[in-house]
Amino acid sequence: MNGKDLINRWGNRKKTGFYIAVFMFLIVMVTTALSIAPSGMTVYVAGDGSGTFNCNGTDDQVEINQALAYVAEHPEFTTVHLKGPNTYVISDSILVGNNTVLEGDPTAVIKLKDKANWPVAKPLITQRDSSGNQDITIKGFEINGNHDANTDKKKGAGYYNLIHFMNSTNIQVHDMYMHDSHGDGLKVENSSNIQFYDNKIYKLGHDGLYGIQSRYLEAWNNTITCRTNSGLRVWDSNHVKFHDNTIDSFYHWSAGGPGIQIQKSAAVMDDIEVYDNTIHNTYGPGIWLLGYGSYPLKEAQNVRIHHNTFYSTGTNPSIDWVGGIVTSGFNNTLIENNVFDGTYHAAIVLMYPTDRTIDISPKSTGYTTIVRNNIITNTERRKSESSGTGFGVVNYLPETHSLVLENNCFYNNVAGDYRNAISTSDIYVNPLFTNQKGNDYHLRSTGGRWDGKTWIKDIESSPCIDAGYSSSDYSNEPEDNGKRINIGRYGNTEEASKSGIMPGYVAWWHQIFSPEWRMFRMLLKIFLLFCFKIQI
């Protein structure tokens, strides 16, 4: 081997070594990059150093917004996840962009800082683009509005709304716990396709959900305790469904208004449905349906309120517009197959408040409300100016509004059943609820009633079974359904109490062992023991 060959071989070895070194460097760089990059489609935020972005308990919106910006700039990522247990204290708004999920563990808490001193209309969570965003989901964590450490601002005045979107579409907020704020839980304006569900809302400073000039809003399976205003509210919005929610208020002067508020001043509202809700112990009315100003009847019509349960609504001792449902300014409203038990003032009231700084009276005439297949029982006098209250239904606006009453059941209303109303098809009997004190409003039935697990046969049947409006649909009721709808909350549902007659000997046997015959059984035992020495 000559010297030239040795030189060539040495040169090749140097090149090979250089290439190996470059290759190893690239491996190290890629490994490092992968180790600090988000995993999967999710970017993690934490307070213990385990996240892609890590917070220290002060100005935590900085790192959260960095994570959200990363997702916005890298379309292959979709989700920012807040790890718990941790409280993320924020001093500025969190900004969410398009096609983004902001989620968290149930033990992850976003909390407004003490003495935040934010300007009005500045929310805790809002859109990244001021002109609007789309396809945003917020789910799974807790938001603490920290009201008590920010008492320099008034509730219900636009401060510290928890979530606020404008000009946005396809917004979902679910499985959240939102509490103790000055303002709304979710406020949307000029937006569409809004879904609000499976949330727990407690003592907010305004509405749980507030939709303004928006379309296609749906809220369901929420548990809401109101403070200052409503649980669910829409204003000049359309294509709305509120269903399967439980809404109440705590009893306090700041406890707010209605469970559900539907308000019209300018836009068309002709597709609104409220159903399968339980609304109880609200400070204001259970539902407040209000249209005001000048507009054609067709712009505020066809609201359907059905299969809801109202009890003990309207506890406020300082206002007169309380009850189960308070309504004015809407035409062809259908209120059917609800139960009203122990509501204050009346179950259904046609009136509008006169204690406002602006005129909220409707300016037209011919508004009709149809009340059908409802059970209205145990109405109480209202706590404010109680004289003349406590009727089943009341129309304080007979010159402009009318009530059509069909096949309702009235019982034990303290002042009577009607004021400025009349019916030829209503019945006036005890509806025989399963357990009125326990708020179980299934109807007793010898043919069978649903107890949540199975069908139970009673020794007597409710007169509300098969007593509803003859043209109402009954097809969802189980057989034997008597081919006619039941009056009450469960009419035309799979939990409707059955028709049918129990055989006499079975009815006798059930009656002997019923609570009502307890005294008879005791006397029979004494008689057999003393006369025949028989112990049973």
Coordinates of C-alpha atoms in Angstrom, one line a residue:
M1 CA 0.0 0.0 0.0
N2 CA 1.6 3.3 -1.1
G3 CA 1.4 6.6 0.7
K4 CA -1.4 7.9 -1.6
D5 CA -3.7 5.1 -0.6
L6 CA -3.1 5.7 3.1
I7 CA -4.0 9.4 2.7
N8 CA -7.3 8.5 0.9
R9 CA -8.3 6.0 3.5
W10 CA -7.6 8.4 6.3
G11 CA -9.7 11.1 4.5
N12 CA -12.6 8.7 4.2
R13 CA -12.5 7.8 7.9
K14 CA -12.6 11.5 8.8
K15 CA -15.7 12.0 6.6
T16 CA -17.4 9.0 8.1
G17 CA -16.7 10.2 11.6
F18 CA -18.1 13.7 10.7
Y19 CA -21.3 12.1 9.3
I20 CA -21.7 10.0 12.5
A21 CA -21.3 13.1 14.6
V22 CA -23.8 15.0 12.6
F23 CA -26.3 12.1 12.8
M24 CA -25.9 11.8 16.6
F25 CA -26.4 15.6 17.0
L26 CA -29.6 15.4 14.9
I27 CA -30.9 12.5 17.1
V28 CA -30.2 14.5 20.3
M29 CA -32.0 17.6 18.8
V30 CA -35.0 15.6 17.7
T31 CA -35.2 13.8 21.0
T32 CA -35.0 17.0 22.9
A33 CA -37.6 18.7 20.7
L34 CA -40.0 15.7 21.2
S35 CA -39.5 15.8 24.9
I36 CA -40.6 19.4 25.2
A37 CA -43.3 19.4 22.5
P38 CA -46.9 18.7 23.5
S39 CA -47.9 15.0 23.5
G40 CA -50.6 13.9 21.1
M41 CA -53.0 16.6 20.2
T42 CA -53.0 18.2 23.7
V43 CA -50.9 20.9 25.3
Y44 CA -50.7 20.6 29.1
V45 CA -50.7 23.5 31.6
A46 CA -49.8 22.6 35.2
G47 CA -48.8 24.2 38.5
D48 CA -46.3 21.5 39.7
G49 CA -43.8 21.6 36.8
S50 CA -45.3 18.7 34.9
G51 CA -46.9 20.6 32.1
T52 CA -45.8 21.8 28.7
F53 CA -46.4 25.3 30.2
N54 CA -46.1 25.8 34.0
C55 CA -47.7 28.3 36.2
N56 CA -46.6 29.7 39.6
G57 CA -50.0 30.9 41.1
T58 CA -49.5 34.5 39.9
D59 CA -50.7 35.9 36.6
D60 CA -51.4 32.4 35.4
Q61 CA -53.2 33.6 32.4
V62 CA -49.8 34.3 30.8
E63 CA -48.9 30.6 30.6
I64 CA -52.4 29.5 29.7
N65 CA -52.5 32.1 26.9
Q66 CA -49.1 30.9 25.7
A67 CA -50.5 27.3 25.5
L68 CA -53.6 28.6 23.7
A69 CA -51.5 30.6 21.3
Y70 CA -49.4 27.5 20.6
V71 CA -52.5 25.5 19.6
A72 CA -53.7 28.4 17.5
E73 CA -50.4 28.5 15.6
H74 CA -50.1 24.8 15.2
P75 CA -53.3 23.4 13.7
E76 CA -52.2 19.8 14.3
F77 CA -52.9 20.5 18.0
T78 CA -56.5 21.0 19.3
T79 CA -56.6 21.0 23.1
V80 CA -55.2 22.9 26.1
H81 CA -55.6 20.8 29.3
L82 CA -55.4 22.4 32.7
K83 CA -54.0 19.9 35.2
G84 CA -55.3 19.6 38.7
P85 CA -55.3 19.8 41.6
N86 CA -54.3 23.4 41.1
T87 CA -55.7 26.9 41.3
Y88 CA -54.8 29.1 38.4
V89 CA -55.0 32.8 39.6
I90 CA -55.5 35.2 36.7
S91 CA -55.1 38.9 36.5
D92 CA -56.1 39.3 32.8
S93 CA -58.4 37.5 30.4
I94 CA -57.8 34.1 28.9
L95 CA -58.1 34.2 25.1
V96 CA -59.4 31.2 23.1
G97 CA -59.1 30.8 19.3
N98 CA -60.8 28.8 16.6
N99 CA -61.0 25.0 16.6
T100 CA -59.8 24.8 20.2
V101 CA -60.8 22.8 23.3
L102 CA -60.0 24.4 26.6
E103 CA -60.5 21.6 29.2
G104 CA -59.3 20.6 32.6
D105 CA -59.4 18.2 35.5
P106 CA -62.3 18.7 37.9
T107 CA -59.8 19.8 40.4
A108 CA -58.3 22.5 38.2
V109 CA -59.7 25.9 39.2
I110 CA -59.4 29.2 37.3
K111 CA -59.8 32.0 39.9
L112 CA -60.0 35.8 39.5
K113 CA -57.3 37.5 41.6
D114 CA -58.3 39.5 44.7
K115 CA -59.0 43.2 44.1
A116 CA -58.7 42.7 40.4
N117 CA -60.2 46.1 39.6
W118 CA -61.0 45.2 35.9
P119 CA -63.1 47.6 33.8
V120 CA -66.7 46.8 33.0
A121 CA -67.3 44.1 30.2
K122 CA -63.9 42.5 30.7
P123 CA -64.5 38.7 31.1
L124 CA -62.4 36.0 32.5
I125 CA -62.5 33.8 29.4
T126 CA -63.2 35.3 25.9
Q127 CA -62.4 35.0 22.2
R128 CA -59.0 35.5 20.7
D129 CA -60.3 37.4 17.7
S130 CA -62.4 40.4 18.6
S131 CA -64.4 39.9 15.3
G132 CA -65.5 36.4 16.3
N133 CA -64.4 32.8 16.6
Q134 CA -65.8 29.4 15.9
D135 CA -65.7 25.8 17.0
I136 CA -64.7 26.3 20.7
T137 CA -65.3 23.9 23.5
I138 CA -64.8 24.7 27.2
K139 CA -65.2 21.8 29.6
G140 CA -64.4 19.9 32.7
F141 CA -62.9 22.4 35.2
E142 CA -64.0 25.0 37.8
I143 CA -64.2 28.8 37.5
N144 CA -64.3 30.7 40.8
G145 CA -65.4 34.3 40.2
N146 CA -64.1 35.3 43.6
H147 CA -66.9 37.7 44.3
D148 CA -66.2 38.2 48.0
A149 CA -62.6 39.5 47.3
N150 CA -63.8 42.0 44.7
T151 CA -66.8 43.7 46.4
D152 CA -65.9 47.1 45.0
K153 CA -67.9 46.1 41.9
K154 CA -71.6 45.6 41.7
K155 CA -73.3 42.3 40.8
G156 CA -75.2 42.3 37.5
A157 CA -73.5 45.4 36.2
G158 CA -71.3 43.8 33.5
Y159 CA -68.2 43.0 35.6
Y160 CA -66.3 39.8 35.6
N161 CA -68.5 37.7 33.3
L162 CA -66.9 34.2 33.4
I163 CA -67.2 33.4 29.7
H164 CA -68.2 35.8 26.9
F165 CA -68.3 35.4 23.2
M166 CA -69.5 37.8 20.4
N167 CA -70.1 37.1 16.7
S168 CA -69.1 33.5 17.3
T169 CA -70.4 30.1 16.2
N170 CA -70.3 26.5 17.4
I171 CA -69.6 27.1 21.1
Q172 CA -69.9 24.3 23.7
V173 CA -69.6 24.8 27.4
H174 CA -70.2 21.7 29.5
D175 CA -69.3 19.8 32.6
M176 CA -68.2 23.0 34.3
Y177 CA -68.6 24.2 37.9
M178 CA -69.0 28.0 37.8
H179 CA -69.7 29.9 41.0
D180 CA -69.5 33.1 43.1
S181 CA -69.2 35.7 40.3
H182 CA -70.3 39.2 39.7
G183 CA -71.8 38.5 36.2
D184 CA -72.9 35.8 33.8
G185 CA -71.7 32.2 33.5
L186 CA -71.8 32.1 29.7
K187 CA -72.8 35.3 27.8
V188 CA -73.1 35.1 24.0
E189 CA -74.1 38.0 21.7
N190 CA -74.9 37.8 18.0
S191 CA -73.8 34.2 18.0
S192 CA -75.2 30.8 16.9
N193 CA -75.1 27.1 17.6
I194 CA -74.5 27.4 21.4
Q195 CA -74.7 24.3 23.6
F196 CA -74.6 24.7 27.4
Y197 CA -75.0 21.4 29.3
D198 CA -74.1 19.3 32.3
N199 CA -72.9 22.3 34.2
K200 CA -73.2 23.2 37.9
I201 CA -73.9 26.9 38.4
Y202 CA -74.0 28.4 41.9
K203 CA -74.6 32.0 43.0
L204 CA -73.5 33.9 40.0
G205 CA -74.0 37.7 39.8
H206 CA -76.2 37.6 36.8
D207 CA -77.5 34.9 34.5
G208 CA -76.2 31.3 34.2
L209 CA -76.5 31.5 30.4
Y210 CA -77.4 34.7 28.7
G211 CA -78.0 34.8 24.9
I212 CA -78.5 38.1 23.2
Q213 CA -79.6 38.4 19.6
S214 CA -78.4 34.8 19.0
R215 CA -79.8 31.7 17.3
Y216 CA -79.9 28.0 18.0
L217 CA -79.2 27.9 21.7
E218 CA -79.7 24.8 23.7
A219 CA -79.2 24.3 27.4
W220 CA -79.8 21.0 29.2
N221 CA -78.9 18.9 32.3
N222 CA -77.7 22.0 34.2
T223 CA -78.1 22.4 37.9
I224 CA -78.4 26.1 38.7
T225 CA -78.8 28.1 41.9
C226 CA -79.6 31.7 41.0
R227 CA -78.3 34.8 42.6
T228 CA -79.2 38.4 41.3
N229 CA -80.8 37.2 38.1
S230 CA -81.9 34.2 36.0
G231 CA -80.7 30.7 35.6
L232 CA -81.2 30.7 31.8
R233 CA -82.0 33.8 29.8
V234 CA -82.5 34.8 26.1
W235 CA -83.2 38.3 24.7
D236 CA -84.2 38.8 21.1
S237 CA -83.0 35.3 20.3
N238 CA -84.6 32.5 18.4
H239 CA -84.5 28.7 17.9
V240 CA -84.1 28.1 21.6
K241 CA -84.5 24.9 23.6
F242 CA -84.2 24.8 27.4
H243 CA -84.8 21.3 28.8
D244 CA -84.0 18.9 31.6
N245 CA -82.5 21.5 33.9
T246 CA -83.0 21.9 37.7
I247 CA -83.2 25.5 38.8
D248 CA -83.7 27.1 42.2
S249 CA -82.6 30.1 44.3
F250 CA -81.3 30.5 47.8
Y251 CA -83.5 32.7 49.9
H252 CA -81.9 36.1 50.3
W253 CA -82.6 39.7 49.2
S254 CA -79.9 39.3 46.5
A255 CA -81.3 36.0 45.3
G256 CA -82.4 37.3 41.9
G257 CA -85.3 36.9 39.6
P258 CA -86.8 34.1 37.5
G259 CA -85.5 30.6 36.9
I260 CA -85.9 31.1 33.1
Q261 CA -86.3 34.5 31.4
I262 CA -87.4 34.9 27.8
Q263 CA -87.4 38.5 26.7
K264 CA -88.4 40.2 23.4
S265 CA -88.0 43.8 22.3
A266 CA -86.9 43.9 18.7
A267 CA -86.0 40.5 17.0
V268 CA -88.4 37.7 15.9
M269 CA -89.0 35.1 18.6
D270 CA -91.2 32.3 17.3
D271 CA -89.3 29.1 17.9
I272 CA -88.8 28.6 21.6
E273 CA -89.4 25.4 23.6
V274 CA -89.0 24.9 27.4
Y275 CA -89.6 21.4 28.7
D276 CA -88.7 18.7 31.2
N277 CA -87.3 21.2 33.7
T278 CA -87.7 21.2 37.5
I279 CA -88.0 24.8 38.7
H280 CA -88.5 25.3 42.5
N281 CA -88.0 27.8 45.3
T282 CA -87.0 30.6 42.9
Y283 CA -87.0 34.1 44.3
G284 CA -88.8 35.5 41.2
P285 CA -91.2 33.6 38.9
G286 CA -90.3 30.1 37.7
I287 CA -90.5 31.4 34.1
W288 CA -90.8 35.1 33.0
L289 CA -92.0 35.5 29.4
L290 CA -91.9 39.2 28.5
G291 CA -92.4 41.1 25.2
Y292 CA -92.5 44.9 25.2
G293 CA -92.7 47.7 22.7
S294 CA -94.5 47.8 19.3
Y295 CA -94.3 44.8 16.9
P296 CA -96.6 42.5 14.9
L297 CA -98.0 39.5 16.9
K298 CA -96.2 37.1 14.6
E299 CA -92.8 38.4 15.8
A300 CA -93.5 37.0 19.3
Q301 CA -95.4 33.8 19.2
N302 CA -95.6 30.0 19.5
V303 CA -93.6 29.6 22.7
R304 CA -94.2 26.1 24.0
I305 CA -93.8 25.4 27.7
H306 CA -94.5 21.7 28.6
H307 CA -93.8 18.8 30.9
N308 CA -92.1 21.0 33.6
T309 CA -92.5 20.8 37.3
F310 CA -92.9 24.0 39.3
Y311 CA -93.1 24.1 43.1
S312 CA -92.7 26.9 45.7
T313 CA -91.7 29.5 43.0
G314 CA -91.9 33.2 43.6
T315 CA -90.7 33.6 47.2
N316 CA -89.6 37.2 46.8
P317 CA -91.3 39.4 49.5
S318 CA -90.5 42.6 47.7
I319 CA -92.0 42.3 44.2
D320 CA -95.5 41.5 42.9
W321 CA -94.6 39.9 39.6
V322 CA -94.0 36.4 41.0
G323 CA -95.7 33.0 40.3
G324 CA -95.1 29.8 38.3
I325 CA -95.2 31.5 34.9
V326 CA -95.5 35.3 34.4
T327 CA -96.1 36.3 30.9
S328 CA -97.1 39.2 28.7
G329 CA -96.6 40.4 25.1
F330 CA -96.4 36.9 23.5
N331 CA -99.1 35.3 21.3
N332 CA -100.2 31.7 21.0
T333 CA -98.2 30.6 23.9
L334 CA -98.9 27.0 24.8
I335 CA -98.5 25.9 28.4
E336 CA -99.4 22.2 28.7
N337 CA -98.8 19.1 30.8
N338 CA -97.0 20.9 33.6
V339 CA -97.4 20.6 37.4
F340 CA -97.7 23.7 39.6
D341 CA -97.6 23.0 43.3
G342 CA -97.5 25.6 46.0
T343 CA -96.5 28.5 43.8
Y344 CA -96.8 32.0 45.2
H345 CA -99.4 34.5 43.8
A346 CA -100.6 32.1 41.0
A347 CA -99.5 29.3 38.8
I348 CA -99.9 31.3 35.6
V349 CA -100.1 35.1 35.7
L350 CA -100.7 37.5 32.8
M351 CA -99.0 40.7 33.8
Y352 CA -95.8 42.8 33.5
P353 CA -93.9 44.6 36.1
T354 CA -94.6 48.3 36.6
D355 CA -91.7 49.0 38.9
R356 CA -89.1 49.5 36.1
T357 CA -87.4 52.7 35.0
I358 CA -88.5 51.9 31.4
D359 CA -91.9 51.0 30.0
I360 CA -92.0 47.3 29.4
S361 CA -95.6 47.0 28.4
P362 CA -96.7 45.4 25.1
K363 CA -98.4 47.9 22.8
S364 CA -100.6 45.6 20.7
T365 CA -103.7 43.5 21.5
G366 CA -104.9 40.0 20.8
Y367 CA -102.3 38.1 22.8
T368 CA -103.5 34.6 23.6
T369 CA -102.2 32.1 26.1
I370 CA -103.4 28.5 25.9
V371 CA -103.3 26.5 29.2
R372 CA -104.0 22.8 28.7
N373 CA -103.6 19.5 30.6
N374 CA -101.9 21.1 33.6
I375 CA -102.3 20.3 37.3
I376 CA -102.5 23.5 39.5
T377 CA -102.5 22.9 43.2
N378 CA -101.9 24.5 46.6
T379 CA -101.3 28.0 45.3
E380 CA -100.2 30.4 48.1
R381 CA -100.7 34.1 48.5
R382 CA -97.7 36.1 47.4
K383 CA -95.5 37.6 50.1
S384 CA -95.7 41.2 48.7
E385 CA -99.1 42.8 48.8
S386 CA -100.8 39.5 49.3
S387 CA -104.4 40.6 49.3
G388 CA -106.4 39.2 46.4
T389 CA -103.7 36.7 45.4
G390 CA -103.5 33.0 45.6
F391 CA -105.6 32.0 42.6
G392 CA -104.7 29.2 40.2
V393 CA -104.6 31.5 37.1
V394 CA -104.9 35.3 36.9
N395 CA -105.3 37.7 34.0
Y396 CA -104.5 41.2 35.0
L397 CA -104.5 42.3 31.3
P398 CA -108.0 41.3 30.1
E399 CA -108.3 44.2 27.6
T400 CA -105.2 43.0 25.6
H401 CA -104.6 39.4 26.7
S402 CA -106.8 36.3 26.9
L403 CA -106.5 32.9 28.5
V404 CA -107.9 29.7 26.9
L405 CA -108.2 27.0 29.6
E406 CA -108.6 23.3 28.5
N407 CA -108.7 20.2 30.6
N408 CA -106.7 21.4 33.6
C409 CA -107.0 20.1 37.1
F410 CA -107.3 22.6 40.0
Y411 CA -107.2 21.7 43.6
N412 CA -106.8 23.5 47.0
N413 CA -105.7 26.9 45.7
V414 CA -106.0 29.3 48.6
A415 CA -108.0 32.1 46.8
G416 CA -109.8 30.0 44.3
D417 CA -109.0 28.8 40.7
Y418 CA -109.6 31.8 38.4
R419 CA -109.4 35.5 38.2
N420 CA -110.5 37.1 34.9
A421 CA -110.6 33.6 33.4
I422 CA -113.1 30.8 32.8
S423 CA -113.2 27.2 31.6
T424 CA -115.9 24.6 30.7
S425 CA -113.5 21.6 30.6
D426 CA -111.3 21.9 33.7
I427 CA -111.8 19.6 36.7
Y428 CA -111.6 20.4 40.4
V429 CA -110.4 17.4 42.3
N430 CA -107.5 16.0 44.3
P431 CA -105.1 14.8 41.6
L432 CA -103.8 12.0 43.9
F433 CA -100.1 12.5 43.5
T434 CA -97.8 9.7 44.6
N435 CA -96.0 11.8 47.2
Q436 CA -96.8 15.5 47.0
K437 CA -94.6 16.4 50.0
G438 CA -91.7 14.6 48.4
N439 CA -92.4 16.3 45.1
D440 CA -93.2 13.0 43.3
Y441 CA -96.0 14.1 40.9
H442 CA -96.7 10.7 39.3
L443 CA -100.4 9.9 39.5
R444 CA -101.7 7.0 41.6
S445 CA -103.2 4.3 39.6
T446 CA -104.7 0.9 40.1
G447 CA -103.4 0.0 36.6
G448 CA -99.8 0.9 37.6
R449 CA -97.6 3.9 38.1
W450 CA -93.9 4.3 37.6
D451 CA -91.8 4.6 40.8
G452 CA -88.4 5.0 39.1
K453 CA -87.6 1.3 39.0
T454 CA -90.8 -0.6 38.4
W455 CA -94.6 -0.3 38.1
I456 CA -96.6 -0.1 41.3
K457 CA -100.4 -0.7 41.6
D458 CA -102.3 1.5 44.0
I459 CA -105.7 1.0 45.7
E460 CA -107.1 4.1 43.9
S461 CA -106.6 5.9 40.6
S462 CA -106.1 9.6 40.0
P463 CA -109.0 11.4 38.3
C464 CA -106.4 13.0 36.0
I465 CA -105.7 9.7 34.2
D466 CA -107.3 9.7 30.7
A467 CA -108.8 13.2 31.4
G468 CA -106.7 15.4 29.2
Y469 CA -107.6 17.3 26.0
S470 CA -109.2 14.9 23.6
S471 CA -107.0 16.0 20.6
S472 CA -103.7 15.8 22.5
D473 CA -101.3 13.1 21.5
Y474 CA -101.1 10.2 23.9
S475 CA -99.0 7.8 21.8
N476 CA -96.0 7.9 24.1
E477 CA -98.0 6.6 27.1
P478 CA -97.6 2.9 27.9
E479 CA -100.5 0.4 27.4
D480 CA -103.1 0.4 28.9
N481 CA -103.3 4.2 28.1
G482 CA -107.1 4.5 27.7
K483 CA -106.5 6.1 24.3
R484 CA -106.4 9.5 25.9
I485 CA -103.7 11.7 27.4
N486 CA -103.3 12.1 31.2
I487 CA -103.4 15.5 32.8
G488 CA -100.1 16.5 34.4
R489 CA -96.3 16.3 34.1
Y490 CA -96.2 12.8 32.8
G491 CA -99.0 12.9 30.3
N492 CA -97.9 11.5 26.9
T493 CA -94.6 10.2 28.3
E494 CA -93.3 6.7 29.0
E495 CA -93.8 7.4 32.7
A496 CA -97.6 8.1 32.4
S497 CA -99.7 6.3 34.9
K498 CA -101.7 3.5 33.3
S499 CA -105.4 3.1 32.9
G500 CA -107.1 -0.1 34.0
I501 CA -109.1 -1.4 36.9
M502 CA -107.7 -3.6 39.7
P503 CA -109.7 -6.7 40.5
G504 CA -111.9 -6.2 43.6
Y505 CA -110.2 -8.8 45.8
V506 CA -106.8 -7.3 45.0
A507 CA -108.0 -3.8 45.7
W508 CA -109.4 -5.0 49.0
W509 CA -106.2 -6.8 50.0
H510 CA -104.1 -3.7 49.1
Q511 CA -106.4 -1.5 51.1
I512 CA -106.3 -3.6 54.2
F513 CA -102.5 -3.2 54.3
S514 CA -102.4 0.5 53.3
P515 CA -101.3 3.3 55.8
E516 CA -104.9 4.5 55.8
W517 CA -106.1 1.3 57.5
R518 CA -103.4 1.2 60.2
M519 CA -105.9 2.0 63.0
F520 CA -108.2 -0.8 61.8
R521 CA -105.4 -3.3 61.8
M522 CA -104.4 -2.3 65.4
L523 CA -108.0 -2.7 66.6
L524 CA -108.3 -6.1 64.9
K525 CA -105.2 -7.3 66.7
I526 CA -106.6 -6.2 70.1
F527 CA -109.9 -7.8 69.4
L528 CA -108.4 -11.2 68.3
L529 CA -105.9 -11.2 71.3
F530 CA -108.5 -10.5 74.0
C531 CA -111.4 -12.5 72.6
F532 CA -109.7 -15.5 71.1
K533 CA -106.2 -15.3 72.4
I534 CA -104.9 -15.1 68.8
Q535 CA -101.8 -13.1 68.3
I536 CA -101.1 -11.7 64.9

